[in-house]
mmCIF file of C-alpha atoms in Angstrom:
data_model
loop_
_atom_site.group_PDB
_atom_site.id
_atom_site.type_symbol
_atom_site.label_atom_id
_atom_site.label_comp_id
_atom_site.label_asym_id
_atom_site.label_seq_id
_atom_site.Cartn_x
_atom_site.Cartn_y
_atom_site.Cartn_z
ATOM 1 C CA MET A 1 0.091 0.042 -0.121
ATOM 2 C CA THR A 2 2.773 2.517 0.872
ATOM 3 C CA ASP A 3 4.506 1.723 -2.370
ATOM 4 C CA LEU A 4 1.257 2.394 -4.310
ATOM 5 C CA ALA A 5 0.993 5.853 -2.432
ATOM 6 C CA ILE A 6 4.548 6.676 -3.283
ATOM 7 C CA LEU A 7 4.007 5.780 -6.918
ATOM 8 C CA GLU A 8 0.798 7.992 -7.088
ATOM 9 C CA ALA A 9 2.683 10.818 -5.312
ATOM 10 C CA ARG A 10 5.694 10.650 -7.849
ATOM 11 C CA GLY A 11 2.837 10.555 -10.807
ATOM 12 C CA LEU A 12 1.331 13.741 -9.299
ATOM 13 C CA HIS A 13 4.548 15.355 -8.973
ATOM 14 C CA ASP A 14 6.110 14.535 -12.350
ATOM 15 C CA THR A 15 2.644 16.017 -13.879
ATOM 16 C CA GLY A 16 3.105 19.218 -12.116
ATOM 17 C CA ILE A 17 0.213 18.854 -9.996
ATOM 18 C CA ILE A 18 2.211 18.787 -6.850
ATOM 19 C CA PRO A 19 4.987 21.398 -6.910
ATOM 20 C CA PRO A 20 8.634 20.237 -5.828
ATOM 21 C CA SER A 21 9.366 21.160 -2.340
ATOM 22 C CA SER A 22 13.272 21.291 -3.051
ATOM 23 C CA GLY A 23 15.522 22.316 -5.741
ATOM 24 C CA PRO A 24 15.633 25.283 -8.101
ATOM 25 C CA ALA A 25 11.815 24.956 -9.015
ATOM 26 C CA ALA A 26 10.732 24.658 -5.314
ATOM 27 C CA VAL A 27 7.651 26.110 -3.925
ATOM 28 C CA MET A 28 8.497 27.490 -0.596
ATOM 29 C CA CYS A 29 6.124 29.493 1.857
ATOM 30 C CA SER A 30 7.992 32.724 2.786
ATOM 31 C CA GLU A 31 5.529 33.625 5.402
ATOM 32 C CA ARG A 32 2.776 32.435 7.746
ATOM 33 C CA VAL A 33 -0.685 32.462 6.525
ATOM 34 C CA HIS A 34 -3.659 32.953 8.891
ATOM 35 C CA PHE A 35 -6.224 30.755 7.356
ATOM 36 C CA MET A 36 -8.872 31.629 10.085
ATOM 37 C CA LYS A 37 -9.397 34.949 8.651
ATOM 38 C CA HIS A 38 -9.970 33.528 5.237
ATOM 39 C CA TYR A 39 -12.350 30.764 6.672
ATOM 40 C CA ILE A 40 -14.349 33.153 8.671
ATOM 41 C CA GLN A 41 -14.766 35.524 5.695
ATOM 42 C CA THR A 42 -15.784 32.698 3.461
ATOM 43 C CA LEU A 43 -18.411 31.563 6.239
ATOM 44 C CA GLN A 44 -19.677 35.169 6.273
ATOM 45 C CA ASP A 45 -19.911 35.674 2.695
ATOM 46 C CA ALA A 46 -22.190 32.357 2.337
ATOM 47 C CA ILE A 47 -24.388 33.263 5.394
ATOM 48 C CA ILE A 48 -24.967 36.792 3.794
ATOM 49 C CA ARG A 49 -25.472 35.113 0.290
ATOM 50 C CA GLU A 50 -27.695 32.490 1.279
ATOM 51 C CA SER A 51 -29.939 34.262 3.575
ATOM 52 C CA SER A 52 -32.883 36.132 1.829
ATOM 53 C CA VAL A 53 -32.920 39.452 3.758
ATOM 54 C CA GLU A 54 -33.726 42.118 1.487
ATOM 55 C CA ASP A 55 -33.387 45.412 3.610
ATOM 56 C CA ASP A 56 -29.827 45.060 5.170
ATOM 57 C CA SER A 57 -27.688 42.346 4.055
ATOM 58 C CA SER A 58 -24.775 43.135 6.052
ATOM 59 C CA LEU A 59 -26.941 41.996 9.197
ATOM 60 C CA PRO A 60 -28.796 38.861 8.086
ATOM 61 C CA LEU A 61 -29.247 37.447 11.522
ATOM 62 C CA ALA A 62 -30.430 40.634 13.148
ATOM 63 C CA GLY A 63 -33.355 39.789 15.507
ATOM 64 C CA LEU A 64 -32.278 36.322 15.942
ATOM 65 C CA ARG A 65 -31.416 34.898 19.407
ATOM 66 C CA ILE A 66 -28.824 32.068 18.905
ATOM 67 C CA VAL A 67 -27.208 30.269 21.731
ATOM 68 C CA LEU A 68 -23.772 28.629 20.799
ATOM 69 C CA ASN A 69 -22.512 26.010 22.833
ATOM 70 C CA ALA A 70 -18.632 25.645 21.605
ATOM 71 C CA GLY A 71 -17.950 22.948 24.296
ATOM 72 C CA ASN A 72 -14.662 24.826 25.149
ATOM 73 C CA GLY A 73 -13.454 23.764 21.863
ATOM 74 C CA SER A 74 -12.280 25.302 18.620
ATOM 75 C CA GLY A 75 -15.573 26.410 17.286
ATOM 76 C CA SER A 76 -16.044 29.501 19.550
ATOM 77 C CA PHE A 77 -14.836 31.910 16.703
ATOM 78 C CA PHE A 78 -18.561 31.171 15.252
ATOM 79 C CA ASN A 79 -20.002 33.181 18.262
ATOM 80 C CA ASN A 80 -18.097 36.428 17.088
ATOM 81 C CA LEU A 81 -19.153 35.751 13.426
ATOM 82 C CA LEU A 82 -22.918 35.481 14.612
ATOM 83 C CA GLN A 83 -22.733 38.647 16.421
ATOM 84 C CA LYS A 84 -21.085 40.422 13.734
ATOM 85 C CA LEU A 85 -23.850 39.504 11.408
ATOM 86 C CA GLY A 86 -26.448 40.644 13.705
ATOM 87 C CA ALA A 87 -27.420 37.869 16.084
ATOM 88 C CA ASP A 88 -27.830 38.195 19.797
ATOM 89 C CA VAL A 89 -25.463 35.682 21.162
ATOM 90 C CA SER A 90 -25.566 36.937 24.713
ATOM 91 C CA SER A 91 -26.635 33.430 26.194
ATOM 92 C CA SER A 92 -23.730 31.526 24.445
ATOM 93 C CA PHE A 93 -21.589 29.567 26.650
ATOM 94 C CA ASN A 94 -18.311 27.485 26.844
ATOM 95 C CA LEU A 95 -16.725 29.729 24.268
ATOM 96 C CA ASN A 96 -13.036 29.841 25.716
ATOM 97 C CA PRO A 97 -10.962 27.006 24.097
ATOM 98 C CA ASP A 98 -9.748 24.954 26.973
ATOM 99 C CA GLY A 99 -8.252 21.498 25.887
ATOM 100 C CA THR A 100 -9.159 19.919 29.286
ATOM 101 C CA PHE A 101 -12.764 20.233 28.404
ATOM 102 C CA PRO A 102 -14.135 21.355 31.943
ATOM 103 C CA ASP A 103 -17.780 20.734 30.911
ATOM 104 C CA GLY A 104 -16.745 17.101 29.441
ATOM 105 C CA VAL A 105 -15.624 16.460 25.739
ATOM 106 C CA PRO A 106 -17.980 18.141 23.392
ATOM 107 C CA ASN A 107 -20.201 15.962 21.352
ATOM 108 C CA PRO A 108 -23.315 17.324 19.745
ATOM 109 C CA GLU A 109 -24.849 13.772 20.346
ATOM 110 C CA ASN A 110 -24.174 13.425 24.060
ATOM 111 C CA ASN A 111 -27.321 13.962 26.212
ATOM 112 C CA LYS A 112 -25.297 16.302 28.698
ATOM 113 C CA MET A 113 -24.498 18.781 26.011
ATOM 114 C CA ILE A 114 -27.754 18.669 24.514
ATOM 115 C CA GLU A 115 -29.453 19.127 28.108
ATOM 116 C CA LYS A 116 -27.240 22.321 28.783
ATOM 117 C CA THR A 117 -27.945 23.792 25.357
ATOM 118 C CA LEU A 118 -31.674 22.986 25.411
ATOM 119 C CA ARG A 119 -31.951 24.780 29.075
ATOM 120 C CA ALA A 120 -29.972 28.025 27.783
ATOM 121 C CA CYS A 121 -32.316 28.079 24.847
ATOM 122 C CA GLU A 122 -35.249 27.989 27.225
ATOM 123 C CA GLU A 123 -33.876 30.576 29.388
ATOM 124 C CA CYS A 124 -33.506 33.192 26.720
ATOM 125 C CA LYS A 125 -36.320 31.950 24.429
ATOM 126 C CA ALA A 126 -33.647 31.216 21.740
ATOM 127 C CA ASP A 127 -34.587 31.048 18.021
ATOM 128 C CA ILE A 128 -31.866 28.202 17.612
ATOM 129 C CA GLY A 129 -29.100 26.542 19.554
ATOM 130 C CA ILE A 130 -25.933 25.426 17.885
ATOM 131 C CA MET A 131 -23.574 22.845 19.363
ATOM 132 C CA PHE A 132 -20.162 22.047 18.105
ATOM 133 C CA ASP A 133 -17.672 19.169 18.835
ATOM 134 C CA THR A 134 -14.107 19.502 19.916
ATOM 135 C CA ASP A 135 -12.907 20.714 16.500
ATOM 136 C CA ALA A 136 -16.099 22.169 15.118
ATOM 137 C CA ASP A 137 -16.428 19.747 12.306
ATOM 138 C CA ARG A 138 -19.473 18.436 13.579
ATOM 139 C CA CYS A 139 -22.631 20.174 14.998
ATOM 140 C CA GLY A 140 -26.108 19.567 16.317
ATOM 141 C CA PHE A 141 -28.876 21.938 17.007
ATOM 142 C CA VAL A 142 -31.371 22.527 19.432
ATOM 143 C CA VAL A 143 -34.726 24.072 17.921
ATOM 144 C CA PRO A 144 -38.276 25.047 19.180
ATOM 145 C CA ARG A 145 -40.754 22.293 18.971
ATOM 146 C CA THR A 146 -43.119 22.527 15.955
ATOM 147 C CA VAL A 147 -45.415 20.045 17.316
ATOM 148 C CA THR A 148 -47.174 19.580 20.636
ATOM 149 C CA PRO A 149 -44.469 19.006 23.102
ATOM 150 C CA THR A 150 -44.185 15.528 24.429
ATOM 151 C CA SER A 151 -41.610 16.257 26.955
ATOM 152 C CA SER A 152 -41.036 19.264 29.498
ATOM 153 C CA SER A 153 -39.514 21.297 26.979
ATOM 154 C CA ASP A 154 -40.688 23.429 24.010
ATOM 155 C CA TYR A 155 -37.153 22.611 22.595
ATOM 156 C CA GLU A 156 -35.784 19.556 20.866
ATOM 157 C CA ALA A 157 -32.463 18.116 19.571
ATOM 158 C CA LEU A 158 -32.034 18.383 15.682
ATOM 159 C CA ASN A 159 -28.886 15.912 15.175
ATOM 160 C CA LYS A 160 -27.937 12.636 13.993
ATOM 161 C CA ASN A 161 -30.297 11.073 11.660
ATOM 162 C CA ARG A 162 -32.844 13.826 11.927
ATOM 163 C CA LEU A 163 -30.471 16.370 10.765
ATOM 164 C CA ILE A 164 -29.160 14.196 7.843
ATOM 165 C CA ALA A 165 -32.983 13.753 7.091
ATOM 166 C CA LEU A 166 -33.500 17.620 7.071
ATOM 167 C CA LEU A 167 -30.601 18.222 4.672
ATOM 168 C CA SER A 168 -31.524 15.410 2.603
ATOM 169 C CA VAL A 169 -34.890 17.249 1.993
ATOM 170 C CA ILE A 170 -33.224 20.368 1.525
ATOM 171 C CA PHE A 171 -31.001 19.197 -1.213
ATOM 172 C CA SER A 172 -33.380 17.060 -2.937
ATOM 173 C CA ASN A 173 -35.530 20.240 -3.345
ATOM 174 C CA THR A 174 -32.576 22.345 -4.635
ATOM 175 C CA SER A 175 -30.770 19.468 -6.503
ATOM 176 C CA PRO A 176 -33.307 17.270 -7.542
ATOM 177 C CA GLY A 177 -31.888 13.659 -8.464
ATOM 178 C CA SER A 178 -29.022 14.295 -6.009
ATOM 179 C CA THR A 179 -27.562 11.471 -3.975
ATOM 180 C CA ILE A 180 -27.116 11.696 -0.299
ATOM 181 C CA VAL A 181 -24.147 9.611 1.067
ATOM 182 C CA THR A 182 -23.602 9.305 5.019
ATOM 183 C CA ASP A 183 -21.666 6.993 7.162
ATOM 184 C CA SER A 184 -23.025 4.369 9.472
ATOM 185 C CA THR A 185 -22.623 6.526 12.495
ATOM 186 C CA THR A 186 -25.773 8.294 11.921
ATOM 187 C CA SER A 187 -27.603 5.351 12.217
ATOM 188 C CA GLU A 188 -29.318 4.499 15.675
#
């Protein structure tokens, strides 16, 4: 397997897809690049583009109360972006990155994280709650119930299979005939 990977890498290098890292034609980084600045700008542009706010497109989240539970992980930057786009994020929590995860390892499918986010949403009557895992590559939501509550809360989690189902409906409407691929970890 290693030999095949080396052969593939050489082929990509020889065709010019991967530039050389040494010799006279080497491509070297001469300065450090702060990618978060670009990533945040890309997210901001996408939110503005995809929200259909006609009066003030620079504040597409104005009037929304959003609770972010970043779980003391790397997703805390998102709170500032939500605020910059007009959202009230005053009830957000666990925003200070801390690798000891004082509230437990953040997992948007963990009942403890869901429950704390749900309670914070109830307290401030949030429009939505957002939960991130440690590196913010997975999320879950807490949303107001749209049907008669079957529990003591007017909020419920939207994660796992339900989130995949919602995204599937959205994509099937915007891209008819598209295929949805997911992994088995979304199965309960």
